[in-house]
Amino acid sequence: MNNQDNPAMASLARRLIVAELASKGAKDPETIEMLVTARLRITESGDLVALNRGGSVMPGDALANAVEDIRKTNPSLFGDTAKPEGDAGNPFADGPSKNVTAQMLLWRSDPERAEHLAAEAGIKLSRNR
């Protein structure tokens, strides 16, 4: 998102991003702000859109989508308030949240997140075998 031509728009955009990050429990707002800003674009028609990791436009609220996509791929950058509803915790960690079925499903659906959660639990997973 390039607002260098309009300082008022840049200031407004920054305030909106900071507010959204605060509501999601961001631990490092400056870093996340850079990640979010890199995902936002203003179209020729003046609409604000968010791009996913593949570069495709995500439908809906652009800012919320960009923050949520970054939260999903980098959960360690957010506090406990950023956990999605129904999140049962880390399926790799010892304790009540340990769940081998959830581990396998997560590995199949989101290997990056599975590796991250496994690392938090002290387990090293690798997609390169």
CSV table of C-alpha atoms in Angstrom, one decimal, residues 18 27 34 87 120:
chain,number,residue,atom,x,y,z
A,18,VAL,CA,-2.6,-0.1,14.9
A,27,LYS,CA,2.9,-8.6,20.6
A,34,MET,CA,5.0,-3.9,8.1
A,87,ASP,CA,-9.0,-23.4,19.5
A,120,GLU,CA,6.7,-24.8,20.6
